[in-house]
Amino acid sequence: MQSHTSKYLFGKCFLLLLSLSVSVLVTAQTPSIHFTLSFPQAAEHFVGVEMKYDPKGKKAVEFELPNWTTGYYQLMYFSKDLKDFKVRNAKGDTLVWKQQTPNRWAINSDGQPFTVSYRIFGNRRFVASNYVDEEFAYLSPAGIFLYPVGGLAYSSVIRIQPHTNWNRIATGLDLVKGESYTYRSPDFDILYDSPFLLGSKLEDLPSFTVNNKPHYFVAYKPGEFDRTTFMNDLQKIVSTASGIIGDIPYEHYSFLAIGPGGGGIEHLNSTSISFSGQGLSTNRAARNRMYHFLAHEYFHHYNVKRIRPIELGPFDYNKGSRTNSLWVSEGLNVYYENLILKRAGLKTDEEALATVQQQVASYEAKPGRLFQTLAASSYETWSDGPFGRTGDEVNKTISYYDKGPVVGVMLDFRIRYTTGNKRSLDDVMRKLYYEYYKKKGRGFTEAELKKEIETVCGEKMDDFFDYIYTLKPLDYNRYFAYAGLLVDQTPKMIPAYAGVFVTDRRDTVVVNAADWQSPAWNAGLRRQAKVLSVNNQPVKTAADYTKAVAGMKTGDEMRMQVITGNETVMLTFKLTEKEERSYALTIDTSANATAVKVRNGWLTGQTEK
């Protein structure tokens, strides 16, 4: 299997080949399918698609468009954006076809070659979607290319006819030798894993190498920041992350930055990211957030693309591929963000510990921890969303992004302590990589994951896995003591508590959160309610709300006039005290020698020889 990132200046190109686990000669066989992409209606957000297919005598042929793209565990229903479906034979005659489902088309071909043409609408600038305008395009292949039912293993050739003045194309596919703007994919899994970034406003940041493997950063209008410092830091992130596993399974890697926004999606030799350089050179907090994000997306080429639950491949492009183990693929990836930045010298000890504290506090603030297990949050993400259901009256769900990194640090501390800091979670990740990806060529089962963790730790881990499969409260005192850390769980009383959070929305003030079982909640206040007044004072902005509640004390009565649905109601409740815990981490000066070794080893990324 190969993939490639290319950059074009009209009349000039260069080719970088990626050999992952199987070497494929790109000129070895005639592909089954030829696609052509064109952009005559870029201003209207359309990409034109033409597909030439030879059914080899088969008269009835069916094609589907995926309903989701790997890396984003939500059904996207891409077919809703497919327009003007047409089929013609080699003579130009229209063939009979039928749309059997929203994303499946049946064609009567008489066994002869035919051409399918259609347009895809793309106006959402998001890493899992398609976006096209006259300056640039970002294409998520699962939402572009039809595949023959039963033919995911078929190869394909993709020819691009760039829009006027577009002079760069970046993708994870191989160029076809001797042809311009023409790429080959060995199968549809690789094609769907290889997004395209193309246009006239793309910038190439200074490249770097790690272990003689080149790394590129191609960005759409990245903004003002120190490019050299940024890429030097990114090199540290890549070097540190790849050093954890000890193998770089690609020949080159590209970061595809599609502009400001939110989200990133991992690929075998690239990542698609929302990116803005604003604040990177002047704001340490903004820099840390971006570096966490980049470390997360980069480490994913190991953790989930190669170290993966067995359910995540082969993929079900119609219904999605459910697994109980996204707490590993996503949650532990959040945990590793922090480790990578600390080991790369981009965070201090204090910052690394503060991140862990924030993750614990964030998880403990979620009422869903009382209702949903970590495994269930993984399995139900297709319906709940990656951050849990946030619109429910009672938020009875959690996110593996919240609990995953917390159980990750607990697991790492336990492995290190039990083995005298001779082993760590890194050893588990390496075992999953070399044993299951490299040797067996597949993902791991839940039972195999547990077995490998127990093997590294040297003891049964049933009690730990209760944190994955049950609602058992996390024992912070026990697990953080393994690293000589104290967790402040002393309750502190916060006065004048209402449990209301508001935001400005157009010309109204809207409740964007009401804490579960808070005074406001118990009085009937819910998200999306429109606030008209507080304590008889009109509220037209969020600042008005803040002014209206200023000076209120515990025991005071608060009156909120709100619109819920089509009904205007007056809610009355008394302010109370709220019990909060900081979960602040401090060094235990009385910790034993093993715990001190664990803490120092965790902060430095070292284990005992």
Coordinates of C-alpha atoms in Angstrom, one line a residue:
M1 CA 0.0 0.0 0.0
Q2 CA 1.3 3.4 -0.9
S3 CA 0.2 7.0 -0.6
H4 CA 1.6 10.3 -1.5
T5 CA 1.4 14.0 -1.0
S6 CA 1.9 16.2 -4.0
K7 CA 2.3 19.9 -4.6
Y8 CA 1.8 21.4 -8.0
L9 CA 2.9 24.6 -9.7
F10 CA 1.4 24.4 -13.2
G11 CA 4.0 22.6 -15.4
K12 CA 5.9 21.4 -12.4
C13 CA 5.3 18.6 -9.9
F14 CA 7.1 16.4 -7.5
L15 CA 6.3 13.0 -6.2
L16 CA 6.8 11.4 -2.8
L17 CA 6.0 7.8 -2.4
L18 CA 4.7 6.2 0.8
S19 CA 5.1 2.5 1.4
L20 CA 3.1 1.4 4.5
S21 CA 2.9 -2.4 4.7
V22 CA 2.6 -3.6 1.1
S23 CA 4.4 -2.1 -1.9
V24 CA 2.1 -1.5 -4.8
L25 CA 3.5 -0.7 -8.2
V26 CA 1.3 2.1 -9.5
T27 CA 1.6 1.0 -13.1
A28 CA 1.1 -2.7 -12.5
Q29 CA -2.6 -3.1 -13.5
T30 CA -5.4 -1.3 -15.3
P31 CA -7.7 0.1 -12.7
S32 CA -11.4 -0.8 -12.5
I33 CA -12.6 2.8 -12.2
H34 CA -11.6 6.2 -13.6
F35 CA -12.8 9.4 -11.9
T36 CA -12.5 13.0 -13.2
L37 CA -13.1 16.0 -10.9
S38 CA -13.8 19.4 -12.3
F39 CA -14.8 22.8 -10.9
P40 CA -16.7 24.8 -13.5
Q41 CA -19.3 25.8 -10.8
A42 CA -16.8 26.5 -8.0
A43 CA -18.5 29.8 -7.2
E44 CA -21.7 27.9 -6.5
H45 CA -19.9 25.4 -4.3
F46 CA -20.1 22.5 -6.7
V47 CA -17.5 19.9 -7.8
G48 CA -18.3 17.9 -10.9
V49 CA -17.6 14.2 -10.8
E50 CA -17.4 11.8 -13.8
M51 CA -16.9 8.1 -13.3
K52 CA -16.0 5.7 -16.1
Y53 CA -16.6 2.0 -15.3
D54 CA -16.2 -1.2 -17.1
P55 CA -18.6 -3.9 -15.6
K56 CA -16.8 -6.7 -17.5
G57 CA -20.0 -8.1 -18.9
K58 CA -22.1 -7.7 -15.7
K59 CA -25.4 -6.2 -16.7
A60 CA -26.8 -5.1 -13.3
V61 CA -24.4 -2.9 -11.3
E62 CA -25.0 -1.1 -8.1
F63 CA -23.0 1.8 -6.6
E64 CA -23.1 3.5 -3.2
L65 CA -21.9 6.7 -1.6
P66 CA -20.7 6.2 2.0
N67 CA -22.8 7.7 4.8
W68 CA -19.8 8.6 6.9
T69 CA -16.1 9.1 6.8
T70 CA -13.6 7.2 9.0
G71 CA -12.3 9.2 11.9
Y72 CA -15.6 11.1 12.4
Y73 CA -18.0 8.7 14.1
Q74 CA -21.2 10.3 12.9
L75 CA -23.5 9.5 10.0
M76 CA -23.1 12.4 7.5
Y77 CA -25.5 11.1 4.8
F78 CA -23.3 12.6 2.0
S79 CA -25.8 11.5 -0.7
K80 CA -28.0 14.4 0.2
D81 CA -25.5 16.7 -1.6
L82 CA -25.3 14.6 -4.8
K83 CA -27.2 16.2 -7.7
D84 CA -27.9 15.6 -11.4
F85 CA -27.1 11.9 -11.5
K86 CA -26.8 10.7 -15.1
V87 CA -25.6 7.5 -16.9
R88 CA -24.5 7.2 -20.5
N89 CA -22.9 4.4 -22.5
A90 CA -19.9 4.7 -24.8
K91 CA -22.2 5.9 -27.6
G92 CA -23.6 8.7 -25.5
D93 CA -27.0 6.9 -25.0
T94 CA -28.8 7.4 -21.7
L95 CA -28.9 4.2 -19.6
V96 CA -31.7 3.1 -17.3
W97 CA -30.9 3.6 -13.6
K98 CA -32.8 3.5 -10.3
Q99 CA -32.1 5.1 -7.0
Q100 CA -32.8 2.2 -4.6
T101 CA -32.0 4.0 -1.4
P102 CA -30.8 7.5 -0.6
N103 CA -27.2 6.4 -1.2
R104 CA -27.5 3.5 -3.6
W105 CA -28.0 3.5 -7.4
A106 CA -28.7 0.5 -9.6
I107 CA -27.6 0.7 -13.3
N108 CA -28.6 -1.5 -16.2
S109 CA -25.4 -1.5 -18.2
D110 CA -25.9 -4.4 -20.7
G111 CA -22.4 -5.4 -19.6
Q112 CA -20.7 -2.6 -21.5
P113 CA -18.6 0.3 -20.2
F114 CA -20.5 3.4 -19.1
T115 CA -20.0 6.8 -17.6
V116 CA -21.8 8.2 -14.6
S117 CA -21.8 12.0 -14.0
Y118 CA -23.0 14.0 -11.0
R119 CA -22.3 17.1 -9.0
I120 CA -21.5 17.3 -5.3
F121 CA -22.5 20.4 -3.3
G122 CA -20.0 21.5 -0.7
N123 CA -20.4 24.6 1.4
R124 CA -19.4 23.5 4.9
R125 CA -15.8 24.2 5.8
F126 CA -15.3 21.2 8.1
V127 CA -12.7 18.4 8.0
A128 CA -15.4 15.7 7.6
S129 CA -17.3 17.6 4.8
N130 CA -16.8 19.1 1.4
Y131 CA -16.1 22.7 0.7
V132 CA -15.6 24.4 -2.7
D133 CA -15.3 28.0 -3.7
E134 CA -13.3 29.9 -6.3
E135 CA -10.2 30.2 -4.1
F136 CA -9.8 26.7 -2.8
A137 CA -11.5 23.3 -2.2
Y138 CA -11.3 20.8 0.5
L139 CA -12.7 17.4 -0.5
S140 CA -13.6 14.5 1.8
P141 CA -13.4 11.6 -0.5
A142 CA -16.1 9.5 1.2
G143 CA -18.5 12.3 0.2
I144 CA -17.3 12.5 -3.4
F145 CA -16.6 9.0 -4.9
L146 CA -19.2 6.3 -5.5
Y147 CA -18.0 2.7 -5.0
P148 CA -19.3 -0.4 -6.7
V149 CA -21.2 -2.6 -4.2
G150 CA -18.9 -5.5 -3.3
G151 CA -16.0 -3.7 -4.9
L152 CA -14.3 -1.8 -2.1
A153 CA -11.1 -3.6 -3.1
Y154 CA -11.1 -2.2 -6.6
S155 CA -8.4 0.2 -7.6
S156 CA -9.1 3.6 -9.2
V157 CA -7.6 6.5 -11.0
I158 CA -8.6 10.1 -10.1
R159 CA -7.9 12.9 -12.6
I160 CA -8.3 16.5 -11.5
Q161 CA -9.1 19.4 -13.7
P162 CA -8.2 22.4 -11.4
H163 CA -10.3 25.5 -11.4
T164 CA -8.8 28.6 -13.0
N165 CA -5.6 29.8 -11.2
W166 CA -5.5 26.9 -8.8
N167 CA -1.8 26.0 -8.6
R168 CA -1.5 23.5 -5.7
I169 CA -2.9 20.1 -4.8
A170 CA -2.2 18.2 -1.7
T171 CA -3.4 14.7 -1.1
G172 CA -2.4 11.3 0.3
L173 CA -2.6 9.5 -3.1
D174 CA 0.1 8.5 -5.6
L175 CA 0.6 10.3 -8.8
V176 CA 0.3 8.2 -11.9
K177 CA 3.7 8.2 -13.6
G178 CA 3.9 10.5 -16.6
E179 CA 0.5 12.2 -16.1
S180 CA -0.4 15.5 -14.6
Y181 CA -3.0 16.0 -11.8
T182 CA -3.8 12.2 -12.0
Y183 CA -3.7 9.9 -8.9
R184 CA -4.1 6.3 -8.2
S185 CA -5.6 4.5 -5.2
P186 CA -5.1 0.8 -4.7
D187 CA -8.6 0.4 -3.1
F188 CA -11.5 2.5 -1.8
D189 CA -10.4 2.4 1.9
I190 CA -7.2 4.2 0.9
L191 CA -9.2 6.6 -1.4
Y192 CA -11.6 7.5 1.4
D193 CA -8.6 8.0 3.7
S194 CA -7.0 10.5 1.3
P195 CA -8.6 14.0 1.3
F196 CA -7.7 16.7 -1.2
L197 CA -6.7 20.3 -0.4
L198 CA -6.3 22.3 -3.6
G199 CA -6.5 26.0 -4.6
S200 CA -4.7 29.2 -5.3
K201 CA -4.2 30.5 -1.7
L202 CA -2.3 27.6 -0.2
E203 CA 1.0 28.2 1.6
D204 CA 3.7 25.7 2.2
L205 CA 5.4 26.2 5.6
P206 CA 9.0 25.2 6.1
S207 CA 9.3 21.4 6.0
F208 CA 11.3 19.2 8.3
T209 CA 12.5 15.6 8.5
V210 CA 12.3 13.0 11.3
N211 CA 14.3 9.8 10.8
N212 CA 14.9 11.0 7.2
K213 CA 11.1 11.1 6.6
P214 CA 9.9 14.5 5.3
H215 CA 7.0 16.3 6.9
Y216 CA 5.0 19.1 5.3
F217 CA 2.5 21.6 6.4
V218 CA 0.2 23.0 3.6
A219 CA -2.2 25.7 4.8
Y220 CA -5.0 27.8 3.5
K221 CA -4.5 31.4 4.7
P222 CA -2.8 30.5 7.9
G223 CA -2.4 34.0 9.2
E224 CA 0.4 35.8 10.9
F225 CA 2.8 33.9 13.2
D226 CA 6.4 32.8 13.4
R227 CA 6.5 30.0 10.9
T228 CA 10.0 28.9 11.7
T229 CA 9.4 28.6 15.5
F230 CA 6.1 26.8 14.8
M231 CA 7.6 24.2 12.5
N232 CA 10.5 23.7 14.8
D233 CA 8.1 23.0 17.6
L234 CA 6.0 20.7 15.4
Q235 CA 9.2 18.8 14.6
K236 CA 9.7 18.2 18.3
I237 CA 6.1 16.9 18.6
V238 CA 6.5 14.5 15.7
S239 CA 9.9 13.3 16.9
T240 CA 8.6 12.7 20.4
A241 CA 5.4 11.0 19.4
S242 CA 7.1 8.7 16.9
G243 CA 9.7 7.9 19.5
I244 CA 7.1 6.4 21.8
I245 CA 6.3 3.7 19.3
G246 CA 9.8 3.5 17.8
D247 CA 8.8 3.1 14.2
I248 CA 7.6 5.5 11.5
P249 CA 5.4 3.5 9.1
Y250 CA 5.2 6.1 6.3
E251 CA 7.7 7.7 3.9
H252 CA 6.4 11.2 4.4
Y253 CA 3.6 13.0 6.3
S254 CA 1.5 16.1 5.6
F255 CA -0.6 18.4 7.7
L256 CA -3.5 19.8 5.6
A257 CA -4.7 23.0 7.2
I258 CA -8.1 24.1 5.8
G259 CA -8.4 27.4 7.6
P260 CA -10.1 28.5 10.9
G261 CA -12.8 26.4 12.5
G262 CA -12.9 23.3 14.7
G263 CA -12.0 19.7 14.3
G264 CA -9.4 17.5 12.8
I265 CA -9.4 14.0 11.2
E266 CA -6.5 11.6 11.1
H267 CA -5.3 9.7 8.1
L268 CA -2.5 7.1 7.4
N269 CA 0.0 9.6 6.2
S270 CA -1.7 13.0 6.8
T271 CA -4.2 14.8 8.9
S272 CA -6.8 17.4 8.0
I273 CA -7.0 20.2 10.5
S274 CA -8.8 23.4 11.1
F275 CA -6.0 25.9 11.7
S276 CA -5.4 29.6 12.4
G277 CA -2.0 30.9 13.4
Q278 CA -3.5 33.8 15.4
G279 CA -2.0 34.0 18.8
L280 CA 0.6 31.3 18.3
S281 CA 3.5 33.7 18.7
T282 CA 2.0 35.9 21.4
N283 CA -0.4 33.8 23.6
R284 CA 1.0 30.8 25.4
A285 CA -2.4 29.4 26.2
A286 CA -3.5 29.6 22.5
R287 CA -0.2 28.0 21.5
N288 CA -0.7 25.1 24.0
R289 CA -4.2 24.5 22.7
M290 CA -3.0 24.3 19.2
Y291 CA 0.0 22.1 20.1
H292 CA -2.3 19.7 22.0
F293 CA -4.5 19.5 18.9
L294 CA -1.7 18.8 16.6
A295 CA -0.1 16.2 18.9
H296 CA -3.5 14.5 19.1
E297 CA -4.1 14.3 15.4
Y298 CA -0.6 13.3 14.6
F299 CA -0.5 10.5 17.2
H300 CA -3.7 9.1 15.7
H301 CA -1.7 7.7 12.7
Y302 CA -0.6 5.2 15.3
N303 CA -3.5 5.1 17.7
V304 CA -6.6 4.2 15.7
K305 CA -5.2 4.1 12.1
R306 CA -2.8 1.3 13.0
I307 CA -3.4 0.5 16.7
R308 CA -7.1 0.0 16.4
P309 CA -10.1 -1.9 17.8
I310 CA -10.9 -4.8 15.6
E311 CA -14.3 -3.3 14.7
L312 CA -12.7 -0.4 13.0
G313 CA -11.8 -2.2 9.8
P314 CA -13.2 -3.5 7.5
F315 CA -15.6 -0.5 7.7
D316 CA -19.3 -0.5 7.3
Y317 CA -19.7 2.6 5.2
N318 CA -23.5 2.5 5.4
K319 CA -24.3 2.0 9.1
G320 CA -21.0 2.9 10.7
S321 CA -18.6 0.7 12.7
R322 CA -19.5 0.6 16.4
T323 CA -17.0 -0.3 19.1
N324 CA -16.7 -0.2 22.9
S325 CA -13.1 0.9 22.6
L326 CA -13.0 4.5 21.5
W327 CA -11.9 5.3 25.0
V328 CA -8.5 3.8 23.8
S329 CA -8.6 5.3 20.3
E330 CA -9.7 8.8 21.3
G331 CA -9.5 9.0 25.1
L332 CA -6.0 7.7 25.5
N333 CA -5.0 9.9 22.5
V334 CA -6.1 12.9 24.6
Y335 CA -3.9 11.6 27.4
Y336 CA -0.9 11.2 25.1
E337 CA -1.3 14.9 23.9
N338 CA -0.1 16.0 27.3
L339 CA 2.7 13.4 27.6
I340 CA 4.0 14.3 24.1
L341 CA 4.2 18.0 24.8
K342 CA 5.8 17.5 28.2
R343 CA 8.4 15.1 26.8
A344 CA 9.0 17.4 23.8
G345 CA 9.9 20.2 26.2
L346 CA 6.9 22.3 25.2
K347 CA 5.2 22.2 28.6
T348 CA 6.5 22.5 32.1
D349 CA 6.0 20.0 34.9
E350 CA 3.4 22.3 36.4
E351 CA 1.5 22.7 33.1
A352 CA 1.4 19.0 32.6
L353 CA 0.0 18.3 36.1
A354 CA -2.4 21.2 35.7
T355 CA -3.7 19.5 32.5
V356 CA -4.4 16.3 34.4
Q357 CA -6.1 18.3 37.2
Q358 CA -8.3 20.0 34.6
Q359 CA -9.2 16.7 33.0
V360 CA -10.3 15.2 36.3
A361 CA -12.3 18.3 37.3
S362 CA -14.0 18.4 33.8
Y363 CA -15.0 14.8 34.0
E364 CA -16.3 15.1 37.6
A365 CA -18.4 18.1 36.6
K366 CA -20.4 15.9 34.2
P367 CA -23.7 14.4 35.7
G368 CA -23.5 11.8 33.0
R369 CA -20.7 10.0 34.9
L370 CA -23.6 8.7 37.2
F371 CA -25.5 7.2 34.3
Q372 CA -23.2 6.1 31.4
T373 CA -20.1 3.8 31.4
L374 CA -17.0 4.6 29.4
A375 CA -17.6 1.6 27.1
A376 CA -21.1 2.7 26.4
S377 CA -20.0 6.3 25.6
S378 CA -17.8 4.7 22.9
Y379 CA -20.5 2.5 21.5
E380 CA -23.3 5.1 21.6
T381 CA -21.2 7.9 20.0
W382 CA -23.1 7.4 16.7
S383 CA -26.3 8.6 18.4
D384 CA -25.0 10.6 21.3
G385 CA -22.2 12.5 19.5
P386 CA -18.5 12.6 20.3
F387 CA -19.1 14.9 23.3
G388 CA -22.2 13.0 24.6
R389 CA -25.7 14.3 24.3
T390 CA -25.5 17.9 25.4
G391 CA -29.1 18.9 24.6
D392 CA -31.0 16.6 26.9
E393 CA -32.9 17.8 29.9
V394 CA -30.6 15.6 32.0
N395 CA -27.2 15.1 30.5
K396 CA -27.1 11.4 31.2
T397 CA -24.1 10.8 28.9
I398 CA -20.3 11.3 29.1
S399 CA -17.6 11.7 26.5
Y400 CA -14.7 9.4 26.1
Y401 CA -12.7 12.6 25.5
D402 CA -13.4 13.5 29.2
K403 CA -13.1 10.2 31.0
G404 CA -10.6 8.5 28.6
P405 CA -7.5 10.6 29.6
V406 CA -8.4 10.3 33.3
V407 CA -8.4 6.5 33.2
G408 CA -5.3 6.8 31.0
V409 CA -3.2 8.5 33.6
M410 CA -4.5 6.2 36.3
L411 CA -3.6 3.2 34.2
D412 CA -0.1 4.6 33.4
F413 CA 0.5 5.3 37.1
R414 CA -0.5 1.8 38.1
I415 CA 1.6 0.0 35.5
R416 CA 4.6 2.1 36.5
Y417 CA 4.1 1.5 40.2
T418 CA 3.4 -2.2 40.0
T419 CA 6.5 -2.7 37.8
G420 CA 8.8 -0.4 39.8
N421 CA 8.7 2.1 37.0
K422 CA 10.2 -0.5 34.6
R423 CA 7.1 -0.5 32.4
S424 CA 4.5 2.0 31.4
L425 CA 1.5 2.5 29.2
D426 CA 3.9 3.1 26.3
D427 CA 4.8 -0.6 26.5
V428 CA 1.1 -1.5 26.0
M429 CA 0.8 0.8 23.0
R430 CA 4.0 -0.7 21.5
K431 CA 2.7 -4.2 22.0
L432 CA -0.6 -3.4 20.3
Y433 CA 1.3 -1.8 17.4
Y434 CA 3.9 -4.5 16.8
E435 CA 1.8 -7.6 17.6
Y436 CA -1.5 -6.7 16.1
Y437 CA -0.8 -4.1 13.4
K438 CA 2.6 -5.2 12.2
K439 CA 2.5 -9.0 12.8
K440 CA -1.2 -9.9 12.6
G441 CA -2.4 -7.1 10.3
R442 CA -5.6 -6.5 12.2
G443 CA -7.1 -4.7 15.2
F444 CA -7.3 -6.0 18.8
T445 CA -10.4 -7.4 20.6
E446 CA -11.5 -6.1 24.0
A447 CA -10.2 -9.4 25.5
E448 CA -6.9 -9.0 23.8
L449 CA -6.5 -5.4 25.0
K450 CA -7.1 -6.5 28.6
K451 CA -4.7 -9.4 28.3
E452 CA -1.9 -7.2 27.0
I453 CA -2.4 -4.6 29.7
E454 CA -2.3 -7.4 32.3
T455 CA 0.8 -8.8 30.8
V456 CA 2.6 -5.5 30.9
C457 CA 1.4 -4.7 34.4
G458 CA 2.1 -8.2 35.7
E459 CA -1.3 -8.6 37.5
K460 CA -5.0 -9.1 37.0
M461 CA -6.8 -5.8 36.1
D462 CA -10.4 -6.7 36.7
D463 CA -10.8 -3.9 39.2
F464 CA -9.4 -1.3 36.8
F465 CA -11.7 -2.4 33.9
D466 CA -14.6 -1.8 36.2
Y467 CA -13.9 1.8 35.4
I468 CA -14.5 1.0 31.8
Y469 CA -17.6 -1.2 32.0
T470 CA -19.4 -0.1 35.1
L471 CA -20.3 3.2 36.9
K472 CA -17.7 2.5 39.7
P473 CA -16.4 5.9 41.0
L474 CA -12.8 6.6 40.2
D475 CA -10.4 6.1 43.2
Y476 CA -8.2 9.1 42.8
N477 CA -6.5 8.7 46.1
R478 CA -5.3 5.2 45.4
Y479 CA -4.2 5.8 41.8
F480 CA -2.5 9.2 42.2
A481 CA -0.7 7.9 45.3
Y482 CA 1.1 5.6 42.9
A483 CA 2.9 8.7 41.6
G484 CA 3.3 10.4 44.9
L485 CA 0.6 12.9 44.2
L486 CA -2.2 14.1 46.5
V487 CA -5.6 15.0 45.1
D488 CA -7.6 17.8 46.9
Q489 CA -11.1 16.5 47.1
T490 CA -12.1 18.7 50.0
P491 CA -15.5 20.2 49.3
K492 CA -15.6 24.0 49.2
M493 CA -18.9 25.9 49.3
I494 CA -19.6 28.4 46.6
P495 CA -22.1 31.0 47.6
A496 CA -25.1 32.6 45.7
Y497 CA -25.4 29.6 43.4
A498 CA -28.1 29.6 40.7
G499 CA -26.7 27.1 38.2
V500 CA -27.5 29.4 35.2
F501 CA -25.3 30.1 32.2
V502 CA -26.4 32.5 29.4
T503 CA -25.1 33.7 26.1
D504 CA -26.0 36.3 23.5
R505 CA -27.7 34.9 20.4
R506 CA -28.6 37.5 17.8
D507 CA -31.0 39.9 19.6
T508 CA -31.8 37.6 22.5
V509 CA -30.2 36.1 25.6
V510 CA -30.4 32.4 25.7
V511 CA -29.7 29.9 28.5
N512 CA -26.9 27.7 27.2
A513 CA -26.6 25.6 30.3
A514 CA -28.6 24.9 33.5
D515 CA -26.8 22.7 36.0
W516 CA -28.5 19.5 36.8
Q517 CA -30.3 19.7 40.1
S518 CA -29.3 23.3 40.6
P519 CA -31.9 25.8 42.0
A520 CA -32.6 27.0 38.4
W521 CA -32.9 23.4 37.2
N522 CA -35.3 22.4 40.0
A523 CA -37.4 25.4 39.2
G524 CA -37.8 24.2 35.6
L525 CA -35.2 26.2 33.7
R526 CA -33.7 24.4 30.7
R527 CA -31.3 25.0 27.9
Q528 CA -32.5 27.2 25.0
A529 CA -34.9 29.2 27.2
K530 CA -34.9 32.9 26.2
V531 CA -34.4 35.3 29.1
L532 CA -36.6 38.3 29.2
S533 CA -35.9 39.7 32.7
V534 CA -34.2 38.9 36.0
N535 CA -35.5 40.4 39.2
N536 CA -37.8 42.7 37.2
Q537 CA -34.8 44.1 35.3
P538 CA -35.0 43.7 31.5
V539 CA -32.3 41.5 30.0
K540 CA -31.3 42.2 26.4
T541 CA -27.7 41.1 26.6
A542 CA -25.6 38.7 28.6
A543 CA -24.1 41.7 30.3
D544 CA -27.6 42.8 31.5
Y545 CA -28.0 39.4 33.1
T546 CA -24.6 39.7 34.9
K547 CA -25.6 43.1 36.2
A548 CA -29.0 41.9 37.4
V549 CA -27.5 39.1 39.5
A550 CA -24.6 41.1 40.8
G551 CA -24.6 41.4 44.6
M552 CA -27.1 38.6 45.2
K553 CA -26.4 36.4 48.2
T554 CA -27.1 32.9 49.4
G555 CA -30.8 32.6 50.3
D556 CA -31.9 35.5 48.1
E557 CA -34.9 34.9 45.8
M558 CA -34.2 35.1 42.1
R559 CA -37.0 35.7 39.6
M560 CA -36.5 34.9 35.9
Q561 CA -39.0 35.6 33.2
V562 CA -38.2 33.3 30.3
I563 CA -39.8 32.0 27.1
T564 CA -39.8 28.2 26.9
G565 CA -41.2 26.9 23.7
N566 CA -44.1 29.3 23.0
E567 CA -44.9 29.9 26.6
T568 CA -43.7 32.9 28.8
V569 CA -43.2 31.9 32.4
M570 CA -41.8 33.4 35.6
L571 CA -39.5 31.1 37.5
T572 CA -38.7 31.8 41.1
F573 CA -36.0 30.1 43.2
K574 CA -33.7 30.7 46.1
L575 CA -29.9 30.9 45.6
T576 CA -28.0 28.2 47.5
E577 CA -24.4 27.2 48.2
K578 CA -22.7 24.8 45.7
E579 CA -20.3 22.2 46.8
E580 CA -17.2 22.1 44.6
R581 CA -13.9 20.2 44.6
S582 CA -10.8 21.5 42.9
Y583 CA -9.0 18.2 42.4
A584 CA -5.8 20.2 42.7
L585 CA -2.7 18.0 42.6
T586 CA 0.2 18.5 45.0
I587 CA 3.4 16.6 45.7
D588 CA 3.2 14.1 48.6
T589 CA 6.4 14.7 50.5
S590 CA 5.9 11.5 52.4
A591 CA 5.6 9.3 49.3
N592 CA 7.7 6.1 49.2
A593 CA 10.7 5.8 46.9
T594 CA 8.8 3.8 44.2
A595 CA 6.1 6.5 44.0
V596 CA 8.8 9.2 43.6
K597 CA 10.4 7.1 40.8
V598 CA 7.0 6.8 39.1
R599 CA 6.3 10.5 39.3
N600 CA 9.8 11.4 38.0
G601 CA 9.5 8.8 35.3
W602 CA 6.1 10.0 34.2
L603 CA 7.3 13.6 33.9
T604 CA 10.4 12.7 31.9
G605 CA 9.0 9.8 29.9
Q606 CA 11.6 7.5 31.4
T607 CA 11.5 4.0 32.8
E608 CA 14.0 2.1 34.9
K609 CA 16.5 -0.1 33.1

